[in-house]
């Protein structure tokens, strides 16, 4: 859904260059349509002050971690990388919800909003499996350290360590390279 505003901006600029006001109008409409759709997906985070505060901190943090991961050169579209990122970010969401004293509904609203930013919102089955794994608290499972590392990163970030998010990409890369880490969500 991030492409709708980008196309809208591009169309508006092209319309200004060619002096075609119809293209400018359609471009502006597409830009605002994309904004409204994104706002609708995150309505849970916008309706509660605790959730919004957690979402605000996590949106900055996830952006930095994703940039760090992109610079590492890992194929982030592989099933193993998608699982590692999902569990890692789930750990950050868990730490944010625990530190703010959120209830289960607020935790789920925060989870859905953060995962919408990660473009995971279309795969509801995937999200359900992550939540079920999180609720099982199987600390002996090889994938559980991903959640713990995400929680640790969030706590370090909130304590003032502004360089902590830069290690996020390396930590996810270590999880992906670990042979004991599951290769896909089905192996979870």
Coordinates of N, CA and C in Angstrom, one line a residue:
X1 N 0.8 -1.2 0.0 CA 0.0 0.0 0.0 C 0.9 1.3 0.0
X2 N 2.1 1.1 0.2 CA 3.0 2.3 0.2 C 3.2 2.9 -1.2
X3 N 2.8 2.1 -2.2 CA 3.0 2.6 -3.5 C 2.0 3.6 -4.0
X4 N 0.8 3.5 -3.4 CA -0.3 4.5 -3.8 C 0.1 5.9 -3.5
X5 N 0.7 6.3 -2.3 CA 1.1 7.7 -2.2 C 2.3 8.0 -3.1
X6 N 3.2 7.1 -3.3 CA 4.3 7.4 -4.2 C 3.9 7.6 -5.6
X7 N 3.0 6.8 -6.1 CA 2.4 7.0 -7.4 C 1.7 8.4 -7.5
X8 N 0.9 8.7 -6.4 CA 0.2 9.9 -6.3 C 1.1 11.1 -6.4
X9 N 2.2 11.1 -5.7 CA 3.2 12.2 -5.7 C 3.8 12.3 -7.1
X10 N 4.2 11.1 -7.7 CA 4.8 11.1 -9.0 C 3.8 11.7 -10.1
X11 N 2.6 11.3 -10.0 CA 1.6 11.8 -10.9 C 1.4 13.3 -10.8
X12 N 1.3 13.7 -9.5 CA 1.1 15.2 -9.3 C 2.3 16.0 -9.8
X13 N 3.5 15.5 -9.6 CA 4.7 16.2 -10.2 C 4.7 16.2 -11.7
X14 N 4.4 15.0 -12.3 CA 4.3 14.9 -13.7 C 3.2 15.9 -14.3
X15 N 2.1 16.0 -13.6 CA 1.1 16.9 -14.0 C 1.5 18.3 -13.9
X16 N 2.3 18.7 -12.9 CA 2.8 20.0 -12.8 C 3.8 20.3 -13.9
X17 N 4.6 19.4 -14.2 CA 5.6 19.5 -15.3 C 4.9 19.7 -16.6
X18 N 3.9 19.0 -16.9 CA 3.2 19.0 -18.2 C 2.0 20.0 -18.1
X19 N 1.8 20.6 -17.0 CA 0.6 21.6 -16.8 C -0.7 20.9 -17.0
X20 N -0.8 19.6 -16.7 CA -2.1 18.9 -16.8 C -2.7 18.8 -15.4
X21 N -3.6 19.7 -15.1 CA -4.2 19.8 -13.8 C -5.1 18.6 -13.4
X22 N -5.5 17.9 -14.4 CA -6.2 16.6 -14.1 C -5.3 15.6 -13.5
X23 N -4.1 15.5 -14.0 CA -3.1 14.6 -13.4 C -2.7 15.0 -12.0
X24 N -2.6 16.4 -11.8 CA -2.2 16.9 -10.5 C -3.3 16.5 -9.5
X25 N -4.6 16.7 -9.9 CA -5.7 16.4 -9.0 C -5.8 14.9 -8.7
X26 N -5.6 14.0 -9.7 CA -5.6 12.6 -9.4 C -4.4 12.2 -8.5
X27 N -3.3 12.8 -8.8 CA -2.1 12.5 -8.0 C -2.3 12.9 -6.5
X28 N -2.9 14.1 -6.3 CA -3.1 14.5 -4.9 C -4.2 13.6 -4.3
X29 N -5.2 13.2 -5.0 CA -6.2 12.3 -4.5 C -5.6 11.0 -4.1
X30 N -4.7 10.4 -5.0 CA -4.1 9.1 -4.7 C -3.2 9.2 -3.4
X31 N -2.5 10.4 -3.3 CA -1.6 10.6 -2.1 C -2.5 10.5 -0.8
X32 N -3.6 11.3 -0.8 CA -4.4 11.3 0.4 C -5.2 10.0 0.6
X33 N -5.5 9.3 -0.5 CA -6.1 8.0 -0.3 C -5.2 7.0 0.3
X34 N -3.9 7.0 -0.1 CA -2.9 6.1 0.6 C -2.7 6.5 2.0
X35 N -2.8 7.8 2.4 CA -2.7 8.3 3.7 C -3.8 7.8 4.6
X36 N -5.0 7.9 4.0 CA -6.2 7.4 4.8 C -6.2 5.9 5.0
X37 N -5.8 5.2 4.0 CA -5.8 3.7 4.1 C -4.8 3.3 5.2
X38 N -3.6 4.0 5.2 CA -2.6 3.7 6.2 C -3.1 4.1 7.6
X39 N -3.8 5.2 7.7 CA -4.4 5.6 9.0 C -5.4 4.6 9.5
X40 N -6.2 4.1 8.5 CA -7.3 3.1 8.9 C -6.7 1.8 9.4
X41 N -5.6 1.4 8.8 CA -4.9 0.2 9.3 C -4.3 0.3 10.7
X42 N -4.0 1.5 11.0 CA -3.4 1.8 12.3 C -4.4 2.4 13.3
X43 N -5.7 2.2 13.1 CA -6.7 2.9 13.9 C -6.6 2.4 15.3
X44 N -6.2 1.2 15.6 CA -6.0 0.6 16.9 C -5.0 1.4 17.7
X45 N -3.9 1.7 17.1 CA -2.8 2.5 17.7 C -3.2 3.9 17.9
X46 N -4.1 4.5 17.1 CA -4.4 5.9 17.2 C -5.6 6.1 18.2
X47 N -6.2 5.0 18.7 CA -7.4 5.2 19.6 C -7.0 5.2 21.1
X48 N -5.8 4.8 21.4 CA -5.5 4.7 22.8 C -4.1 5.3 23.0
X49 N -4.0 6.1 24.1 CA -2.8 6.9 24.4 C -1.6 6.0 24.7
X50 N -1.8 4.9 25.4 CA -0.7 4.0 25.7 C -0.2 3.3 24.5
X51 N -1.1 2.9 23.6 CA -0.7 2.2 22.4 C 0.0 3.2 21.5
X52 N -0.5 4.4 21.4 CA 0.1 5.4 20.5 C 1.5 5.7 20.9
X53 N 1.7 5.8 22.2 CA 3.0 6.1 22.8 C 4.0 5.0 22.4
X54 N 3.5 3.7 22.6 CA 4.4 2.6 22.2 C 4.6 2.5 20.7
X55 N 3.6 2.8 19.9 CA 3.7 2.8 18.5 C 4.7 3.8 18.0
X56 N 4.6 5.0 18.6 CA 5.5 6.1 18.2 C 7.0 5.7 18.4
X57 N 7.3 5.1 19.6 CA 8.7 4.7 19.8 C 9.1 3.5 18.9
X58 N 8.1 2.6 18.7 CA 8.5 1.4 17.9 C 8.6 1.8 16.4
X59 N 7.8 2.8 15.9 CA 7.9 3.1 14.5 C 9.3 3.7 14.2
X60 N 9.9 4.5 15.1 CA 11.2 5.0 14.9 C 12.3 3.8 15.0
X61 N 12.1 3.0 15.9 CA 13.0 1.9 16.2 C 13.0 0.9 15.0
X62 N 11.8 0.5 14.5 CA 11.7 -0.5 13.4 C 12.3 0.1 12.2
X63 N 12.1 1.4 11.9 CA 12.7 2.0 10.7 C 14.2 1.9 10.8
X64 N 14.9 2.2 11.9 CA 16.3 2.1 12.0 C 16.8 0.6 11.9
X65 N 16.1 -0.3 12.5 CA 16.5 -1.7 12.5 C 16.3 -2.2 11.0
X66 N 15.3 -1.9 10.3 CA 15.1 -2.3 9.0 C 16.2 -1.8 8.1
X67 N 16.6 -0.5 8.2 CA 17.7 0.1 7.5 C 19.0 -0.7 7.8
X68 N 19.2 -1.0 9.0 CA 20.4 -1.7 9.4 C 20.4 -3.1 8.8
X69 N 19.2 -3.8 8.7 CA 19.1 -5.1 8.1 C 19.3 -5.0 6.6
X70 N 18.8 -3.9 6.0 CA 19.0 -3.8 4.5 C 20.5 -3.6 4.2
X71 N 21.2 -2.9 5.0 CA 22.6 -2.7 4.7 C 23.5 -3.9 5.0
X72 N 22.9 -4.9 5.6 CA 23.7 -6.1 5.9 C 23.8 -7.0 4.7
X73 N 22.9 -6.9 3.7 CA 23.0 -7.7 2.5 C 22.3 -9.0 2.6
X74 N 21.5 -9.2 3.6 CA 20.7 -10.5 3.8 C 19.5 -10.4 2.9
X75 N 19.1 -11.5 2.3 CA 17.9 -11.6 1.5 C 16.7 -11.6 2.5
X76 N 16.1 -10.5 2.7 CA 15.1 -10.4 3.7 C 13.7 -10.9 3.2
X77 N 13.7 -11.5 2.0 CA 12.4 -12.0 1.6 C 12.4 -13.6 1.7
X78 N 13.5 -14.2 2.2 CA 13.5 -15.6 2.4 C 12.6 -16.0 3.6
X79 N 12.0 -17.2 3.6 CA 11.1 -17.5 4.7 C 11.8 -17.5 6.1
X80 N 13.1 -17.9 6.1 CA 13.8 -17.8 7.4 C 14.0 -16.4 7.8
X81 N 14.4 -15.5 6.9 CA 14.6 -14.1 7.3 C 13.3 -13.5 7.7
X82 N 12.2 -13.8 7.0 CA 10.9 -13.3 7.4 C 10.5 -13.7 8.8
X83 N 10.8 -15.0 9.1 CA 10.5 -15.5 10.5 C 11.3 -14.8 11.5
X84 N 12.6 -14.6 11.2 CA 13.5 -14.0 12.2 C 13.1 -12.5 12.4
X85 N 12.8 -11.8 11.3 CA 12.3 -10.4 11.5 C 11.0 -10.4 12.3
X86 N 10.1 -11.3 12.0 CA 8.8 -11.3 12.7 C 8.9 -11.5 14.1
X87 N 9.7 -12.5 14.5 CA 9.9 -12.8 15.9 C 10.7 -11.7 16.6
X88 N 11.7 -11.1 16.0 CA 12.5 -10.0 16.5 C 11.6 -8.8 16.8
X89 N 10.8 -8.4 15.8 CA 9.9 -7.3 16.0 C 8.8 -7.6 17.0
X90 N 8.3 -8.8 17.1 CA 7.4 -9.2 18.1 C 7.9 -9.0 19.5
X91 N 9.2 -9.3 19.6 CA 9.9 -9.1 20.9 C 9.9 -7.6 21.3
X92 N 10.1 -6.8 20.3 CA 10.1 -5.3 20.6 C 8.7 -4.9 21.0
X93 N 7.7 -5.4 20.3 CA 6.3 -5.1 20.6 C 6.0 -5.5 22.0
X94 N 6.4 -6.7 22.4 CA 6.2 -7.3 23.7 C 6.8 -6.4 24.8
X95 N 8.1 -6.0 24.6 CA 8.7 -5.1 25.5 C 8.0 -3.8 25.7
X96 N 7.6 -3.2 24.6 CA 6.9 -1.9 24.6 C 5.6 -2.1 25.4
X97 N 4.9 -3.2 25.2 CA 3.6 -3.3 25.8 C 3.8 -3.6 27.3
X98 N 4.8 -4.3 27.7 CA 5.1 -4.6 29.1 C 5.5 -3.4 29.8
X99 N 6.4 -2.6 29.2 CA 6.9 -1.4 29.9 C 5.8 -0.3 30.0
X100 N 4.8 -0.3 29.2 CA 3.7 0.6 29.3 C 2.5 0.1 30.1
X101 N 2.6 -1.2 30.5 CA 1.5 -1.8 31.3 C 0.2 -2.0 30.5
X102 N 0.4 -2.4 29.2 CA -0.8 -2.6 28.3 C -1.5 -3.9 28.6
X103 N -2.8 -4.0 28.4 CA -3.6 -5.2 28.5 C -3.5 -5.9 27.1
X104 N -4.1 -7.1 27.0 CA -4.0 -7.9 25.8 C -4.6 -7.2 24.6
X105 N -5.7 -6.5 24.7 CA -6.2 -5.8 23.5 C -5.3 -4.8 23.0
X106 N -4.7 -4.0 23.9 CA -3.7 -3.0 23.6 C -2.5 -3.6 22.9
X107 N -2.0 -4.7 23.5 CA -0.9 -5.4 22.9 C -1.2 -5.8 21.4
X108 N -2.4 -6.4 21.2 CA -2.7 -6.8 19.8 C -2.9 -5.6 18.9
X109 N -3.4 -4.5 19.4 CA -3.5 -3.3 18.6 C -2.1 -2.8 18.2
X110 N -1.2 -2.8 19.1 CA 0.2 -2.4 18.9 C 0.8 -3.3 17.9
X111 N 0.7 -4.6 18.1 CA 1.2 -5.6 17.2 C 0.7 -5.4 15.8
X112 N -0.6 -5.2 15.6 CA -1.1 -5.1 14.3 C -0.6 -3.8 13.6
X113 N -0.5 -2.7 14.3 CA 0.0 -1.5 13.8 C 1.5 -1.6 13.3
X114 N 2.3 -2.2 14.2 CA 3.7 -2.3 13.8 C 3.9 -3.3 12.6
X115 N 3.1 -4.3 12.6 CA 3.3 -5.3 11.5 C 2.6 -4.8 10.2
X116 N 1.7 -3.8 10.3 CA 1.2 -3.2 9.1 C 2.3 -2.3 8.5
X117 N 3.2 -1.7 9.4 CA 4.3 -0.9 8.8 C 5.3 -1.8 8.2
X118 N 5.4 -3.1 8.6 CA 6.3 -4.0 8.0 C 5.8 -4.7 6.8
X119 N 4.6 -4.4 6.4 CA 3.9 -5.0 5.2 C 3.6 -6.5 5.5
X120 N 3.3 -6.8 6.8 CA 2.9 -8.2 7.1 C 1.4 -8.3 7.4
X121 N 0.7 -7.2 7.1 CA -0.7 -7.1 7.5 C -1.6 -8.0 6.6
X122 N -1.1 -8.4 5.5 CA -1.9 -9.2 4.6 C -1.9 -10.7 4.9
X123 N -0.9 -11.1 5.7 CA -0.8 -12.5 6.0 C -1.3 -12.8 7.4
X124 N -2.6 -12.9 7.6 CA -3.2 -13.0 8.9 C -2.8 -14.4 9.5
X125 N -2.6 -15.4 8.7 CA -2.2 -16.7 9.3 C -0.8 -16.6 9.8
X126 N 0.0 -15.9 9.2 CA 1.4 -15.7 9.6 C 1.4 -15.0 11.0
X127 N 0.6 -13.9 11.1 CA 0.6 -13.2 12.3 C 0.0 -14.1 13.5
X128 N -1.0 -14.9 13.1 CA -1.6 -15.7 14.2 C -0.6 -16.7 14.7
X129 N 0.2 -17.3 13.8 CA 1.2 -18.3 14.2 C 2.3 -17.6 15.1
X130 N 2.7 -16.4 14.8 CA 3.6 -15.7 15.6 C 3.1 -15.4 17.0
X131 N 1.8 -15.0 17.1 CA 1.2 -14.7 18.4 C 1.1 -16.0 19.2
X132 N 0.7 -17.1 18.5 CA 0.5 -18.4 19.3 C 1.9 -18.8 19.8
X133 N 2.9 -18.7 19.0 CA 4.3 -19.0 19.5 C 4.7 -18.2 20.7
X134 N 4.4 -16.9 20.6 CA 4.7 -16.0 21.7 C 3.9 -16.3 22.9
X135 N 2.7 -16.7 22.8 CA 1.8 -17.0 24.0 C 2.2 -18.4 24.6
X136 N 2.8 -19.3 23.8 CA 3.2 -20.6 24.3 C 4.4 -20.5 25.3
X137 N 5.2 -19.4 25.2 CA 6.4 -19.2 26.0 C 7.3 -20.4 26.1
X138 N 7.5 -21.0 25.0 CA 8.4 -22.2 24.9 C 9.9 -21.7 24.9
X139 N 10.4 -21.4 26.0 CA 11.8 -20.8 26.1 C 12.9 -21.7 25.6
X140 N 12.6 -23.0 25.5 CA 13.6 -24.0 25.0 C 13.7 -24.1 23.5
X141 N 12.7 -23.5 22.8 CA 12.7 -23.5 21.4 C 13.8 -22.7 20.8
X142 N 14.4 -23.1 19.7 CA 15.5 -22.4 19.0 C 15.1 -21.0 18.5
X143 N 13.8 -20.8 18.3 CA 13.4 -19.5 17.8 C 13.1 -18.5 18.9
X144 N 13.0 -18.9 20.2 CA 12.7 -18.0 21.2 C 13.7 -16.9 21.5
X145 N 15.0 -17.1 21.3 CA 16.0 -16.1 21.5 C 15.8 -14.8 20.6
X146 N 15.1 -15.0 19.4 CA 14.8 -13.9 18.6 C 13.8 -12.9 19.3
X147 N 12.9 -13.4 20.0 CA 12.0 -12.6 20.8 C 12.7 -11.9 21.9
X148 N 13.6 -12.6 22.6 CA 14.4 -12.0 23.7 C 15.3 -10.9 23.2
X149 N 15.9 -11.1 22.0 CA 16.8 -10.1 21.5 C 16.1 -8.9 21.1
X150 N 14.9 -9.0 20.6 CA 14.1 -7.9 20.2 C 13.6 -7.1 21.5
X151 N 13.3 -7.8 22.5 CA 12.9 -7.2 23.8 C 14.1 -6.4 24.4
X152 N 15.3 -7.0 24.3 CA 16.5 -6.4 24.8 C 16.9 -5.1 24.1
X153 N 16.7 -5.2 22.8 CA 17.0 -4.0 21.9 C 16.1 -2.9 22.3
X154 N 14.8 -3.1 22.5 CA 13.8 -2.1 22.8 C 14.2 -1.5 24.1
X155 N 14.5 -2.3 25.1 CA 14.8 -1.8 26.5 C 16.1 -0.9 26.4
X156 N 17.1 -1.4 25.7 CA 18.3 -0.6 25.6 C 18.0 0.8 24.9
X157 N 17.2 0.7 23.9 CA 16.8 2.0 23.2 C 16.1 3.0 24.1
X158 N 15.1 2.4 24.9 CA 14.4 3.3 25.7 C 15.2 3.8 26.9
X159 N 16.3 3.1 27.2 CA 17.1 3.6 28.3 C 18.1 4.7 27.8
X160 N 18.0 5.0 26.6 CA 18.9 6.1 26.1 C 20.0 5.7 25.2
X161 N 20.2 4.4 24.9 CA 21.2 4.0 24.0 C 20.8 4.1 22.6
X162 N 21.1 5.3 22.0 CA 20.6 5.6 20.6 C 21.3 4.8 19.5
X163 N 22.4 4.1 19.9 CA 23.1 3.3 18.9 C 22.7 1.8 18.9
X164 N 21.9 1.5 19.9 CA 21.4 0.1 20.0 C 20.7 -0.4 18.7
X165 N 19.8 0.4 18.1 CA 19.1 -0.1 16.9 C 20.0 -0.5 15.8
X166 N 21.2 0.0 15.7 CA 22.1 -0.3 14.6 C 22.6 -1.8 14.7
X167 N 22.5 -2.3 15.9 CA 22.9 -3.7 16.1 C 21.8 -4.7 15.8
X168 N 20.6 -4.1 15.6 CA 19.4 -5.0 15.3 C 19.6 -5.8 14.0
X169 N 20.1 -5.2 13.0 CA 20.3 -5.9 11.7 C 21.3 -7.0 11.9
X170 N 22.4 -6.8 12.6 CA 23.4 -7.8 12.9 C 22.8 -9.0 13.7
X171 N 21.9 -8.6 14.7 CA 21.3 -9.7 15.5 C 20.4 -10.5 14.6
X172 N 19.6 -9.9 13.8 CA 18.7 -10.7 12.9 C 19.5 -11.5 11.9
X173 N 20.6 -11.0 11.4 CA 21.5 -11.7 10.5 C 22.1 -12.9 11.3
X174 N 22.5 -12.8 12.5 CA 23.0 -13.9 13.3 C 21.9 -15.0 13.4
X175 N 20.7 -14.6 13.6 CA 19.6 -15.6 13.8 C 19.4 -16.3 12.5
X176 N 19.5 -15.6 11.4 CA 19.3 -16.3 10.0 C 20.4 -17.3 9.8
X177 N 21.6 -16.9 10.2 CA 22.8 -17.8 9.9 C 22.8 -19.0 10.9
X178 N 22.1 -18.9 12.0 CA 22.1 -20.0 12.9 C 21.4 -21.2 12.4
X179 N 22.0 -22.4 12.3 CA 21.5 -23.6 11.7 C 20.3 -24.2 12.6
X180 N 20.3 -23.9 13.9 CA 19.2 -24.4 14.7 C 17.9 -23.6 14.6
X181 N 18.0 -22.4 14.0 CA 16.9 -21.5 13.9 C 16.0 -22.1 12.8
X182 N 14.6 -22.1 13.0 CA 13.7 -22.7 12.0 C 13.8 -22.0 10.7
X183 N 13.6 -22.7 9.6 CA 13.7 -22.2 8.3 C 12.5 -21.5 7.8
X184 N 11.4 -21.7 8.4 CA 10.1 -21.0 8.0 C 9.1 -21.1 9.1
X185 N 8.0 -20.4 8.9 CA 6.9 -20.3 9.9 C 6.3 -21.7 10.1
X186 N 6.3 -22.5 9.1 CA 5.7 -23.9 9.3 C 6.6 -24.7 10.2
X187 N 7.8 -24.5 10.4 CA 8.7 -25.2 11.2 C 8.7 -24.7 12.7
X188 N 7.9 -23.7 12.9 CA 7.9 -23.1 14.2 C 7.1 -23.9 15.1

